[in-house]
Tab-separated table of C-alpha atoms in Angstrom:
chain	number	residue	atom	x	y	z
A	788	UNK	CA	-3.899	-32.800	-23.899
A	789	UNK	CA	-3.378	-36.172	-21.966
A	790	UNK	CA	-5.969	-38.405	-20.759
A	791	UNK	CA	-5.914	-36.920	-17.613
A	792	UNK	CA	-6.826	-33.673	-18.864
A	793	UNK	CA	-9.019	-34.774	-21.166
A	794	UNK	CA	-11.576	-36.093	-18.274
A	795	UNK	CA	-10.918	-33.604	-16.175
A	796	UNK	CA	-12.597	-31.135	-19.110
A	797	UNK	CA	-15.533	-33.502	-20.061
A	798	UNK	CA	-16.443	-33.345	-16.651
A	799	UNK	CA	-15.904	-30.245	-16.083
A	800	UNK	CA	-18.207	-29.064	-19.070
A	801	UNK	CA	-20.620	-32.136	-17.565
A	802	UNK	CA	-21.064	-30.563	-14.215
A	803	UNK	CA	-21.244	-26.642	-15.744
A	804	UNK	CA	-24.173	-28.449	-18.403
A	805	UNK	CA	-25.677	-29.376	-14.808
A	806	UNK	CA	-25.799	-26.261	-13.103
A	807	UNK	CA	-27.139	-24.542	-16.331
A	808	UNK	CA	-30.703	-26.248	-15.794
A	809	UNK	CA	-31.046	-24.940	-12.575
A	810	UNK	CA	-29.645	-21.678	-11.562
A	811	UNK	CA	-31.231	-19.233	-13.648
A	812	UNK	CA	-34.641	-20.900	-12.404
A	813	UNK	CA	-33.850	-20.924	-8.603
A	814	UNK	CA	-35.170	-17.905	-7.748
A	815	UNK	CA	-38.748	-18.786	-9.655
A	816	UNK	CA	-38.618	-22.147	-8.273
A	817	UNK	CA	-38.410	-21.738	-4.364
A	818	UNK	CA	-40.741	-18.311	-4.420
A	819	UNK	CA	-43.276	-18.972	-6.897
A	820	UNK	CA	-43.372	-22.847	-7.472
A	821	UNK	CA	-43.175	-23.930	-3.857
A	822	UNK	CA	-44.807	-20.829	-2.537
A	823	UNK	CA	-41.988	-19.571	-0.184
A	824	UNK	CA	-42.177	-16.363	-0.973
A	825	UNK	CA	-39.672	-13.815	-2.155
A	826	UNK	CA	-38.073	-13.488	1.322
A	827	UNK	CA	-36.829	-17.569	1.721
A	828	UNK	CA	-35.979	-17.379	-2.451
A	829	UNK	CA	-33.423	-14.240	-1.267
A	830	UNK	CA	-32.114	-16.370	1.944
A	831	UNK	CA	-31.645	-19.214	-0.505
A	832	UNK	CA	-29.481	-17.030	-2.778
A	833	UNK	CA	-27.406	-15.899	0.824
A	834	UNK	CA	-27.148	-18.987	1.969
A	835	UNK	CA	-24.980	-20.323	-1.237
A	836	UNK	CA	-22.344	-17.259	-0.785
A	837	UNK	CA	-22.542	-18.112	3.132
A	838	UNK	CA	-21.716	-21.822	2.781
A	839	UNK	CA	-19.220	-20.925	0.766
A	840	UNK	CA	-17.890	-18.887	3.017
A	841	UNK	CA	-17.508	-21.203	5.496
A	842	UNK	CA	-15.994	-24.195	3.895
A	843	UNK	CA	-13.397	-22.529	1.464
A	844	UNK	CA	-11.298	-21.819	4.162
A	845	UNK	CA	-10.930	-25.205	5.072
A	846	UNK	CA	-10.745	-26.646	1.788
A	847	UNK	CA	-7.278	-25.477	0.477
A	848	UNK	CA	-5.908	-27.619	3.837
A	849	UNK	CA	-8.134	-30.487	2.427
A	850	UNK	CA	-6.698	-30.092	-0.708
A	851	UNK	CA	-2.933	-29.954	0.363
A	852	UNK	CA	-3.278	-33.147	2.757
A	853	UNK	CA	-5.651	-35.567	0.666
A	854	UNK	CA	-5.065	-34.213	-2.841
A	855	UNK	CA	-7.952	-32.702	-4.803
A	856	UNK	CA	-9.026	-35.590	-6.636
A	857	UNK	CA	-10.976	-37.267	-3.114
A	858	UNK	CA	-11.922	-33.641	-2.141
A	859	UNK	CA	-13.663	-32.942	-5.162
A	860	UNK	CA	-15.518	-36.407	-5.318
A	861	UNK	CA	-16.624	-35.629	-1.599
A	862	UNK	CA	-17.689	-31.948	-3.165
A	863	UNK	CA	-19.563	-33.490	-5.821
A	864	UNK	CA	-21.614	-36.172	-3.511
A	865	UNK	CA	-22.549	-33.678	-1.624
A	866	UNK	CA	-23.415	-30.950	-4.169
A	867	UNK	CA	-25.668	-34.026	-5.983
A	868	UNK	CA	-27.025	-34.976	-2.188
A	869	UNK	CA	-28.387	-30.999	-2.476
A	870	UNK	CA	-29.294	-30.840	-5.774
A	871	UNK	CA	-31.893	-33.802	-5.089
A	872	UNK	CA	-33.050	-32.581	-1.801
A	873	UNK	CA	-33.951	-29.092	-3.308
A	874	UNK	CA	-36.228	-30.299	-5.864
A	875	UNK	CA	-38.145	-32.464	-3.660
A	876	UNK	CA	-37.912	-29.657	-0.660
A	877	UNK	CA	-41.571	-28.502	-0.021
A	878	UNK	CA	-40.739	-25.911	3.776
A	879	UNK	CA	-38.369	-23.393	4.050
A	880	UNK	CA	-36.093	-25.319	6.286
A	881	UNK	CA	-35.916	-27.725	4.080
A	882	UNK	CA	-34.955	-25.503	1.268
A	883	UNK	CA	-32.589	-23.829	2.578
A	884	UNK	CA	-30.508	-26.419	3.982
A	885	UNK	CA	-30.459	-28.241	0.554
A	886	UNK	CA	-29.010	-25.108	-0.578
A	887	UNK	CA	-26.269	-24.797	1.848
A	888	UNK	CA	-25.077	-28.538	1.245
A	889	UNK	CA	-25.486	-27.523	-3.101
A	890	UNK	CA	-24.017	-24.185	-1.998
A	891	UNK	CA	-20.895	-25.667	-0.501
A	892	UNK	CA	-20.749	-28.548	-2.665
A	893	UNK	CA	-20.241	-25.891	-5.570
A	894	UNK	CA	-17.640	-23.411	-3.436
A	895	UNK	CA	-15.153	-26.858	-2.996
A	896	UNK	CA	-15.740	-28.233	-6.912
A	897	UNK	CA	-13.737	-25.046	-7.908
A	898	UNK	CA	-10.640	-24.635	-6.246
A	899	UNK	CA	-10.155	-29.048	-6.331
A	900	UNK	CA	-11.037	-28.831	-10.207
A	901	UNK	CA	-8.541	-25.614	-10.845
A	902	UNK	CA	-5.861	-27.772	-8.692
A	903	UNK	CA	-5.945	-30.999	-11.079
A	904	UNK	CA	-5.481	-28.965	-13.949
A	905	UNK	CA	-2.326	-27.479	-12.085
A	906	UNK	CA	-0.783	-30.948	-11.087
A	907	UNK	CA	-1.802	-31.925	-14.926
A	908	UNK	CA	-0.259	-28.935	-16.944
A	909	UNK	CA	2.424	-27.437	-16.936
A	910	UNK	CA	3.490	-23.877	-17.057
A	911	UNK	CA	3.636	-23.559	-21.033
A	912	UNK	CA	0.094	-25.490	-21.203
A	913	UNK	CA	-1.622	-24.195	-18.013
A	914	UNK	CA	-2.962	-21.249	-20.068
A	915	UNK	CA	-4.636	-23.401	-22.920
A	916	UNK	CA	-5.954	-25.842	-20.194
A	917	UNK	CA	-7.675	-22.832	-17.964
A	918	UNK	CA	-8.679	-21.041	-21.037
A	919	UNK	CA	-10.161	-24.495	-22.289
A	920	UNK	CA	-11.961	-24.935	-18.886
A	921	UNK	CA	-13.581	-21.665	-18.949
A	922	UNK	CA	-14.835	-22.532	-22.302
A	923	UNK	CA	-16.658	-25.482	-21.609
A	924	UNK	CA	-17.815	-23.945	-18.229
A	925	UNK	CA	-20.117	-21.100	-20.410
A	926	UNK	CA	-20.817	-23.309	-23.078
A	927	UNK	CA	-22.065	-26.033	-20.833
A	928	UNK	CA	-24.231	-23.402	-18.942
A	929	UNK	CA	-25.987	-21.709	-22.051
A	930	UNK	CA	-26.819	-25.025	-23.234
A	931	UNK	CA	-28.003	-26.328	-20.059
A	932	UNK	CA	-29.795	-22.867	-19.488
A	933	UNK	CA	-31.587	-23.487	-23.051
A	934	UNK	CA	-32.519	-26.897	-22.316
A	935	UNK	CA	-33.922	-26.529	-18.973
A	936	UNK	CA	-35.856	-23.533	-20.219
A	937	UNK	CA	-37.574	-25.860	-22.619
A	938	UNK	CA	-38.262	-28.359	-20.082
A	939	UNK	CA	-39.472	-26.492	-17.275
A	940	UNK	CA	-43.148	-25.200	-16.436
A	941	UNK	CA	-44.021	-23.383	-13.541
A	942	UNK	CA	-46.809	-24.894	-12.969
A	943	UNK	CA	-45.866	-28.325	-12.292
A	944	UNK	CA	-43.376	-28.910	-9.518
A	945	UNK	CA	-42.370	-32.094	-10.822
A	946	UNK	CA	-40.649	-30.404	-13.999
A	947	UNK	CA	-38.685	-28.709	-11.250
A	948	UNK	CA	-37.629	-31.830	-9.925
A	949	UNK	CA	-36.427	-33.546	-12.946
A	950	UNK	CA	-34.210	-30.472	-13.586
A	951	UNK	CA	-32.607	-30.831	-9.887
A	952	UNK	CA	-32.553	-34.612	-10.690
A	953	UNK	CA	-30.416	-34.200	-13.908
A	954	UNK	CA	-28.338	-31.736	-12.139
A	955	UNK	CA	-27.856	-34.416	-9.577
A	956	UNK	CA	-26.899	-37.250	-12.052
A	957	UNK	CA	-24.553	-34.888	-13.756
A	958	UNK	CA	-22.724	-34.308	-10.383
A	959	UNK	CA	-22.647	-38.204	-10.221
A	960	UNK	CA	-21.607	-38.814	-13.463
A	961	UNK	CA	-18.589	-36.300	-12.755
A	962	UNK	CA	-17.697	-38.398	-9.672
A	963	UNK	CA	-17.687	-41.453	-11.548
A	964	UNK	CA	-15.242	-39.772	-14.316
A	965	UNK	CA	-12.926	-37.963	-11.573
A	966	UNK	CA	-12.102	-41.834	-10.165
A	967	UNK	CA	-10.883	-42.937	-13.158
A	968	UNK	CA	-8.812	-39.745	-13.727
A	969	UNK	CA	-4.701	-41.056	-13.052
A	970	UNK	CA	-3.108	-37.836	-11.783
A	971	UNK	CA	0.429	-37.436	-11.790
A	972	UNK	CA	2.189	-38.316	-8.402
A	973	UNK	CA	1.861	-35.046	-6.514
A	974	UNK	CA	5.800	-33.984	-4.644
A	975	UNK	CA	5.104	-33.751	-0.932
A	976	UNK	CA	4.880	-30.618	0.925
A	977	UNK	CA	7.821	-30.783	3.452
A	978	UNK	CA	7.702	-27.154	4.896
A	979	UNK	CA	4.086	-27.080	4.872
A	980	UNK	CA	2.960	-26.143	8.486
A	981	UNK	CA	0.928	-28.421	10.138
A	982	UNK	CA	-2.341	-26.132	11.262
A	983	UNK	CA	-4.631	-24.546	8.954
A	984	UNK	CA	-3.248	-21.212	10.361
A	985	UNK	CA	0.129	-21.471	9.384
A	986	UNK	CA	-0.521	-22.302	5.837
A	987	UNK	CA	-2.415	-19.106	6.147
A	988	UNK	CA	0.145	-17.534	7.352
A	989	UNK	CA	2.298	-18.738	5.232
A	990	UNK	CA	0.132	-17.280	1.880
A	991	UNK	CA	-0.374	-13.937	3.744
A	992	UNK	CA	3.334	-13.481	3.419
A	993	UNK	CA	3.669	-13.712	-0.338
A	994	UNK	CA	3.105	-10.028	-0.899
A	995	UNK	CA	2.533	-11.169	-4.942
A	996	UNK	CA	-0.842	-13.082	-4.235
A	997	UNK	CA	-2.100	-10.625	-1.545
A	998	UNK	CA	-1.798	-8.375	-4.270
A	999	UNK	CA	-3.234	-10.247	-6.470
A	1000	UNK	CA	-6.235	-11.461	-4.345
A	1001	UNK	CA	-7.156	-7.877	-4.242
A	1002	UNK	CA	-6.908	-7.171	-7.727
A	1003	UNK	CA	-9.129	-10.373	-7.654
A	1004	UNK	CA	-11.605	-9.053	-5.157
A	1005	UNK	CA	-12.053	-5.701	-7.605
A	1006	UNK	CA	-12.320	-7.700	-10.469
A	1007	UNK	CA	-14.938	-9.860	-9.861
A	1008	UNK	CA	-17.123	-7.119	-7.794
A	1009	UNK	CA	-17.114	-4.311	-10.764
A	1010	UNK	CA	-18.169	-7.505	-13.344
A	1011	UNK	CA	-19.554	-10.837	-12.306
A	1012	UNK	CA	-20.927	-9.228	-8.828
A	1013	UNK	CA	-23.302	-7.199	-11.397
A	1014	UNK	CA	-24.392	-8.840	-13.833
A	1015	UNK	CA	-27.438	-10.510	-12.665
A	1016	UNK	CA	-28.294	-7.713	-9.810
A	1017	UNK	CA	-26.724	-4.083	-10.501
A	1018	UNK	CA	-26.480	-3.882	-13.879
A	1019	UNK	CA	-29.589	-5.394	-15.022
A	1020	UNK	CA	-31.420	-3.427	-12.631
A	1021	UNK	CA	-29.816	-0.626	-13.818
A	1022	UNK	CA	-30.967	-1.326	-17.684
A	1023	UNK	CA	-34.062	-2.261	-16.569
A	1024	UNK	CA	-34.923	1.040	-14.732
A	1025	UNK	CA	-32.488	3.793	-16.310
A	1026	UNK	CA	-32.544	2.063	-19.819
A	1027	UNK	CA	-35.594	1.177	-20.029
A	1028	UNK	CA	-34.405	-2.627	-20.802
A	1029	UNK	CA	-37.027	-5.046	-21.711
A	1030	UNK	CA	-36.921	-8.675	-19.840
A	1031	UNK	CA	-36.292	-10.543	-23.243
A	1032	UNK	CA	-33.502	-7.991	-24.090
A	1033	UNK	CA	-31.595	-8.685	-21.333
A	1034	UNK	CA	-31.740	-12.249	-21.640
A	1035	UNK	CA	-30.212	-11.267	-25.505
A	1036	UNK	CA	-27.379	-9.557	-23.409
A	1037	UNK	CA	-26.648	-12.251	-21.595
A	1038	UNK	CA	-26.408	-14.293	-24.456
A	1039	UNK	CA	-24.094	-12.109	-25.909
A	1040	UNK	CA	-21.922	-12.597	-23.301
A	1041	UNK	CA	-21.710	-15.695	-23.392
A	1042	UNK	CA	-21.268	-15.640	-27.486
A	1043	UNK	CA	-18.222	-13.361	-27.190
A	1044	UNK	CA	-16.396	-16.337	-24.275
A	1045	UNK	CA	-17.208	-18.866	-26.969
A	1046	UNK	CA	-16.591	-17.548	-29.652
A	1047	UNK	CA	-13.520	-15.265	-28.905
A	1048	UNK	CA	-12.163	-17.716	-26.068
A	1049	UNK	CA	-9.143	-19.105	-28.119
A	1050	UNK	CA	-8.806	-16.565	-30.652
A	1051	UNK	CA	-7.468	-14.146	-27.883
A	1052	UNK	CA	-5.911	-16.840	-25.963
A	1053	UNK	CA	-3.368	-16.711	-28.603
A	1054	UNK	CA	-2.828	-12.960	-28.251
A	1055	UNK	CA	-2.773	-13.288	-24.508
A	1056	UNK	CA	0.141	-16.360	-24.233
A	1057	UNK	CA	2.433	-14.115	-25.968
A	1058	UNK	CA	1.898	-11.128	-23.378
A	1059	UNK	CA	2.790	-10.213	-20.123
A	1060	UNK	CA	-0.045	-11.026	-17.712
A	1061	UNK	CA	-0.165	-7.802	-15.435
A	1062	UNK	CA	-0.448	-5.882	-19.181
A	1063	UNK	CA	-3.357	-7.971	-20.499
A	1064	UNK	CA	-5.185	-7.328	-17.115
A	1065	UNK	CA	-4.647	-4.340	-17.523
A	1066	UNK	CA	-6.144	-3.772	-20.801
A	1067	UNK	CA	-9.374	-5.895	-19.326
A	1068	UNK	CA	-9.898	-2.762	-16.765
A	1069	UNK	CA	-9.677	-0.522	-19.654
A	1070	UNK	CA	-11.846	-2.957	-21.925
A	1071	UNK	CA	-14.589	-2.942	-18.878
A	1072	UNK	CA	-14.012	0.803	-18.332
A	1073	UNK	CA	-15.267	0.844	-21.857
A	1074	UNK	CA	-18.253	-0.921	-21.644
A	1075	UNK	CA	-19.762	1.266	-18.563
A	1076	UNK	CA	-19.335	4.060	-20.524
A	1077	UNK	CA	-21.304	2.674	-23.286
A	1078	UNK	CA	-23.886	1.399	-20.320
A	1079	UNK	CA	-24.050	4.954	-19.520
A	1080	UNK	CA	-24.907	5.899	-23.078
A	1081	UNK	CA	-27.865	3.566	-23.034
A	1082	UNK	CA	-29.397	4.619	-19.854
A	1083	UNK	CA	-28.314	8.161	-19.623
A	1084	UNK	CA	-27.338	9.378	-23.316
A	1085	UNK	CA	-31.353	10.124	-24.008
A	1086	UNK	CA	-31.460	7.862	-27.308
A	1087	UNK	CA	-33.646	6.130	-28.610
A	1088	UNK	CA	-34.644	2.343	-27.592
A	1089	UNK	CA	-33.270	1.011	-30.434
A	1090	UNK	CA	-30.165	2.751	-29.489
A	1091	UNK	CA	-30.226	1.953	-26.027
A	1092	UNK	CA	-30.849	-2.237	-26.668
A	1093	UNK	CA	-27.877	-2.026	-28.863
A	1094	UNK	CA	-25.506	-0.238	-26.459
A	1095	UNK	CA	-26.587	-2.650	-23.516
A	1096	UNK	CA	-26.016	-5.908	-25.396
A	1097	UNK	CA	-22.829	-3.983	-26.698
A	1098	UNK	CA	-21.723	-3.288	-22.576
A	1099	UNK	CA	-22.269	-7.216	-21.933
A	1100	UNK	CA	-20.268	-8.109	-25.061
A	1101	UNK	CA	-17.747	-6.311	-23.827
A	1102	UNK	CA	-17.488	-7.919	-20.362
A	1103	UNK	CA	-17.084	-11.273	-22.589
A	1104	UNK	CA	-14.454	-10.352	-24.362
A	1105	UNK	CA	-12.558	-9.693	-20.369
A	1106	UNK	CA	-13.458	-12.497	-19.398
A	1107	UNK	CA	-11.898	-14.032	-21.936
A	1108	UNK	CA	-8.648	-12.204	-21.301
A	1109	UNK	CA	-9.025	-13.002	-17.851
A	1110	UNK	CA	-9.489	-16.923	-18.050
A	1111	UNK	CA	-5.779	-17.882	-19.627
A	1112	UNK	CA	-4.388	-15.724	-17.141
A	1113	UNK	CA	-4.916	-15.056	-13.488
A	1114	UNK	CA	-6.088	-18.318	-12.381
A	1115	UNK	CA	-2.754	-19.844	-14.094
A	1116	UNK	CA	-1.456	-17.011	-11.763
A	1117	UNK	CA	-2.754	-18.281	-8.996
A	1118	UNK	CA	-0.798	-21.683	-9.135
A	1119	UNK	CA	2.097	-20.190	-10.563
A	1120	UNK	CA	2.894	-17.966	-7.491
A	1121	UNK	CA	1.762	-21.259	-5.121
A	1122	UNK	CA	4.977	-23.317	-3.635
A	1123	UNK	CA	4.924	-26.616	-4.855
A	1124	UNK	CA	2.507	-28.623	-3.600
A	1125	UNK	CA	0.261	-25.562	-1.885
A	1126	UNK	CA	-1.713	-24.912	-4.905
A	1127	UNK	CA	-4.845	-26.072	-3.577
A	1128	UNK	CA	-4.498	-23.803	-0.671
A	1129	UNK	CA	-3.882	-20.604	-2.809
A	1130	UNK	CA	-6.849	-21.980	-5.433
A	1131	UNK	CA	-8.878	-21.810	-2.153
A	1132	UNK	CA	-7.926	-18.454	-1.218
A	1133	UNK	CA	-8.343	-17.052	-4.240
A	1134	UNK	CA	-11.854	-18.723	-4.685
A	1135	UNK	CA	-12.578	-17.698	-0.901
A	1136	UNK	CA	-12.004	-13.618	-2.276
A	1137	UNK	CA	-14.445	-14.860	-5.540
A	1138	UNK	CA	-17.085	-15.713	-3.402
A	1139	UNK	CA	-16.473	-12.198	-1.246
A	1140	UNK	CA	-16.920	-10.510	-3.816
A	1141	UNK	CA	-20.085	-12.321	-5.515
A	1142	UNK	CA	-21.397	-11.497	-1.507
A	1143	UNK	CA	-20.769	-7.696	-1.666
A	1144	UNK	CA	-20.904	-6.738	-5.577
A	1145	UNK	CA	-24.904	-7.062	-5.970
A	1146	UNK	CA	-25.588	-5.745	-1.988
A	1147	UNK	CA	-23.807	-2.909	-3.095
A	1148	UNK	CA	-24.422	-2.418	-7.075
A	1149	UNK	CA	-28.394	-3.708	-6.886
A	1150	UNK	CA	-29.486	-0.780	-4.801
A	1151	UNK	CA	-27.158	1.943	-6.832
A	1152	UNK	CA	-28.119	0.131	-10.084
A	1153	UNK	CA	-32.194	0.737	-9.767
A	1154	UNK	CA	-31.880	4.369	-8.326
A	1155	UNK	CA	-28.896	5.923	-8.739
A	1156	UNK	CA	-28.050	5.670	-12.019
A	1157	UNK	CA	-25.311	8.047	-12.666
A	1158	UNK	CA	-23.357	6.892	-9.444
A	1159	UNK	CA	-23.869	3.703	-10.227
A	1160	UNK	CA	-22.171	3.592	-13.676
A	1161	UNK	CA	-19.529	6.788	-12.319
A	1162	UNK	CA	-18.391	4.208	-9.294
A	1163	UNK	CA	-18.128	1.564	-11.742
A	1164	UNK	CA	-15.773	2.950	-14.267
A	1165	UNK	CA	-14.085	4.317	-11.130
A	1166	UNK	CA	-13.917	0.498	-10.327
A	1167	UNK	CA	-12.961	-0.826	-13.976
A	1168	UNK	CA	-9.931	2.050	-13.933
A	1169	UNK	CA	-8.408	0.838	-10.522
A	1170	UNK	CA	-8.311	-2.713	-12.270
A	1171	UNK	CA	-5.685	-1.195	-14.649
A	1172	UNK	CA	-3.611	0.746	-11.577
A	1173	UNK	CA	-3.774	-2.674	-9.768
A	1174	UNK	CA	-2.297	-4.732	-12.786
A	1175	UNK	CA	0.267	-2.410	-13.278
A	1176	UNK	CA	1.219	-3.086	-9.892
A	1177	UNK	CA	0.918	-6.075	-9.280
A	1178	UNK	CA	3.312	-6.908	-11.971
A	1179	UNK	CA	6.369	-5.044	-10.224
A	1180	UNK	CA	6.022	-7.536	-7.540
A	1181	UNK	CA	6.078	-10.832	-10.414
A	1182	UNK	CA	9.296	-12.280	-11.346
A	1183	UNK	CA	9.965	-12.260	-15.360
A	1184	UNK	CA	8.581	-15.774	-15.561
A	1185	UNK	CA	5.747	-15.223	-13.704
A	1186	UNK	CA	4.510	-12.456	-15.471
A	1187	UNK	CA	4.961	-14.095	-19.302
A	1188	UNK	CA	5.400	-18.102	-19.110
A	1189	UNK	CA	6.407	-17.823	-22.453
A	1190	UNK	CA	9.641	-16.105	-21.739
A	1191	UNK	CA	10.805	-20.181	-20.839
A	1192	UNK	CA	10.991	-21.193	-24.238
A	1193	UNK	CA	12.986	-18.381	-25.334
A	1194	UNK	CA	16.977	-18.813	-25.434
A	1195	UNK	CA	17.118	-15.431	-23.453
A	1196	UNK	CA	15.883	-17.448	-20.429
A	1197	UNK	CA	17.607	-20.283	-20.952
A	1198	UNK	CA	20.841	-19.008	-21.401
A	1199	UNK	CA	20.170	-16.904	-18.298
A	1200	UNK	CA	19.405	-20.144	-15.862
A	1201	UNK	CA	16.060	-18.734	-14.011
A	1202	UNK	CA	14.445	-22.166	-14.596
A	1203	UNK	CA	10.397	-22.409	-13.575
A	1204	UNK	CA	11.326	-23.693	-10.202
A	1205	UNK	CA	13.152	-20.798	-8.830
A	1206	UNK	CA	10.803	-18.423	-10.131
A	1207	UNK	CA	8.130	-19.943	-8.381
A	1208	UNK	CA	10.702	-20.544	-5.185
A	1209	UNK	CA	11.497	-16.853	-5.245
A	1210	UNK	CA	7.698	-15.610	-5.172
């Protein structure tokens, strides 16, 4: 790892340690603390997926033109503007527009981070760097998450404040670390058309990422769109889930990223990447079924705690597979100089799918339970079909970055560059 990478991960983890102290505490905050009432703590949660919406489209052009370094300093002032806003925010109106500046402060960090690490790896290292980055993303949460759960109390607002206040300074303190960052001098995007709708255009017609933006849009609505709405409503009503053993299944979540993170990233590097996303669908397929055991399988509770923090260790161990692999994707079918606009996109079908996954799984997930977990594994299956698509439409390269150190390649001149020409 060079310097430049090095930052870019300390900050990273800085900003993830951040948003730990606050977001699993929003919700309590803004209805309880502050006395808004359920209904404004909901519109808060919209309004982050709708600011998103709205500025992800015009952050890949950002990207391409400026670079990502001054797009993601902009990101961050604004995120840590929000951040400080919403914990002194006492009306609704104020709340919620402190959201939408955090909201799309937070939609822009991710494509503008994901783009350094493109113009700072290369295509042997890019899967270590993303893998690394997802890493210190979960770890940084769960120990933000414990620390701000130690330091908050509902019944003083100003513990509140100092946890939007540190959240604040750590979006500072990333700023601060993202100027001193020396990025490598970026080549210039000659063909790149001048309006935002060209460039769109222009990604539209690479049927490989249209492909794989759907396969993205599944993948993130069957998993992270239910975590925190769907399927813990589901183990809460059909499983008969307590409150504290949930919060042990979401910590086994996060155990299996940290803990099996680079242990499978050196089974995945040596794989084809439409075959190891392929396997996640299976692995996820998996873990409804054993959801379905613990809230329809008529076991005991014992039985039922064990299979639901089994169902959320298996999503880690996905998500694990997933992290050395499609977002590397991502920049690997972008032509050079366009990977912020395709990290955009891609982010811009994240956010979709965070919208839609717990409209549609919360409702299914507290009252129809054996839909729920049938459309689900339905869900987790067509992640497999997908993959196995997808990769008929990746060039050999594109599919296993690995293939580039063998003499095969070499000998056979399909060089990096053409591959990613070609897509």
């Amino acid at each position: 790892m060079g310097a430049a990478m090095r930052r870019i991960h300390a900050g990273n983890a800085l900003s993830a340690f951040g948003l730990g102290f606050t977001v699993p505490y929003l919700y309590v905050y803004v209805a309880q603390v502050r006395e808004l009432g359920a209904m404004t703590a909901g519109l808060v949660l919209a309004v982050f997926a709708v600011a998103a919406l709205v500025v992800l489209p015009f952050a890949g052009r950002a990207i391409v033109r400026r670079g990502p370094r001054p797009v993601l300093v902009a990101a961050l002032v604004t995120a840590a503007v929000g951040a400080l806003s919403l914990g002194l925010a006492g009306s609704a109106t104020t709340v919620l527009l402190s959201a939408a500046a955090l909201g799309a402060g937070q939609a822009v960090m991710q494509p503008a981070l994901a783009t350094m690490i493109v113009d700072c790896s290369t295509a042997e290292t890019r899967s270590r760097a993303f893998a690394t980055q997802f890493f210190l993303q979960n770890l940084g949460l769960g120990v933000g998450g414990l620390i701000g759960g130690h330091l908050v109390d509902t019944t003083r607002v100003d513990s509140f404040t100092l946890l939007f206040s540190i959240e604040a300074a750590m979006f500072l303190l990333l700023a601060v670390i993202m100027t001193t960052v020396r990025m490598p001098h970026a080549p210039a995007v000659e063909d790149a058309p001048r309006g935002g709708g060209g460039s769109w255009k222009q990604l539209l017609g690479n049927r490989a990422m249209v492909q794989l933006c759907v396969l993205g849009f599944v993948l993130f609505f069957a998993c992270y769109g239910q975590f925190e709405s769907g399927l813990s409503a589901y183990g809460v009503e059909a499983a008969g889930i307590s409150t504290s053993a949930l919060g042990t299944a979401l910590a086994a979540n996060t155990a299996m990223i940290v803990v099996a993170q680079f242990a499978v990233l050196r089974f995945v590097e040596r794989r084809k990447r439409s075959r190891v996303i392929a396997a996640v669908g299976l692995i996820w397929a998996l873990a409804w079924v054993v959801a379905g055991y613990a809230g329809l399988g008529h076991g005991s509770g014992t039985m039922a705690t064990a299979a639901f923090v089994s169902t959320y260790a298996l999503f880690g161990l996905g998500e694990a597979m997933l992290s050395p692999t499609v977002a590397p994707l991502v920049a690997d079918l972008a032509p050079t100089g366009m990977a912020g606009q395709y990290n955009s996109a891609f982010a811009l079908v994240k956010q979709l799918a965070l919208a839609v996954g717990p409209a549609v799984g919360g409702p299914m997930g507290a009252s129809l339970h054996a839909p729920y977990i049938g459309t689900f594994l339905l869900f987790s299956l067509g992640i497999t079909y997908l993959a196995i698509r997808l990769g008929r439409q990746l060039t050999p390269l594109q599919n296993q970055p690995s293939l580039a150190r063998s003499r095969v390649v070499a000998q056979g001149g399909a060089p990096a560059e053409s591959a990613r020409a070609d897509a």
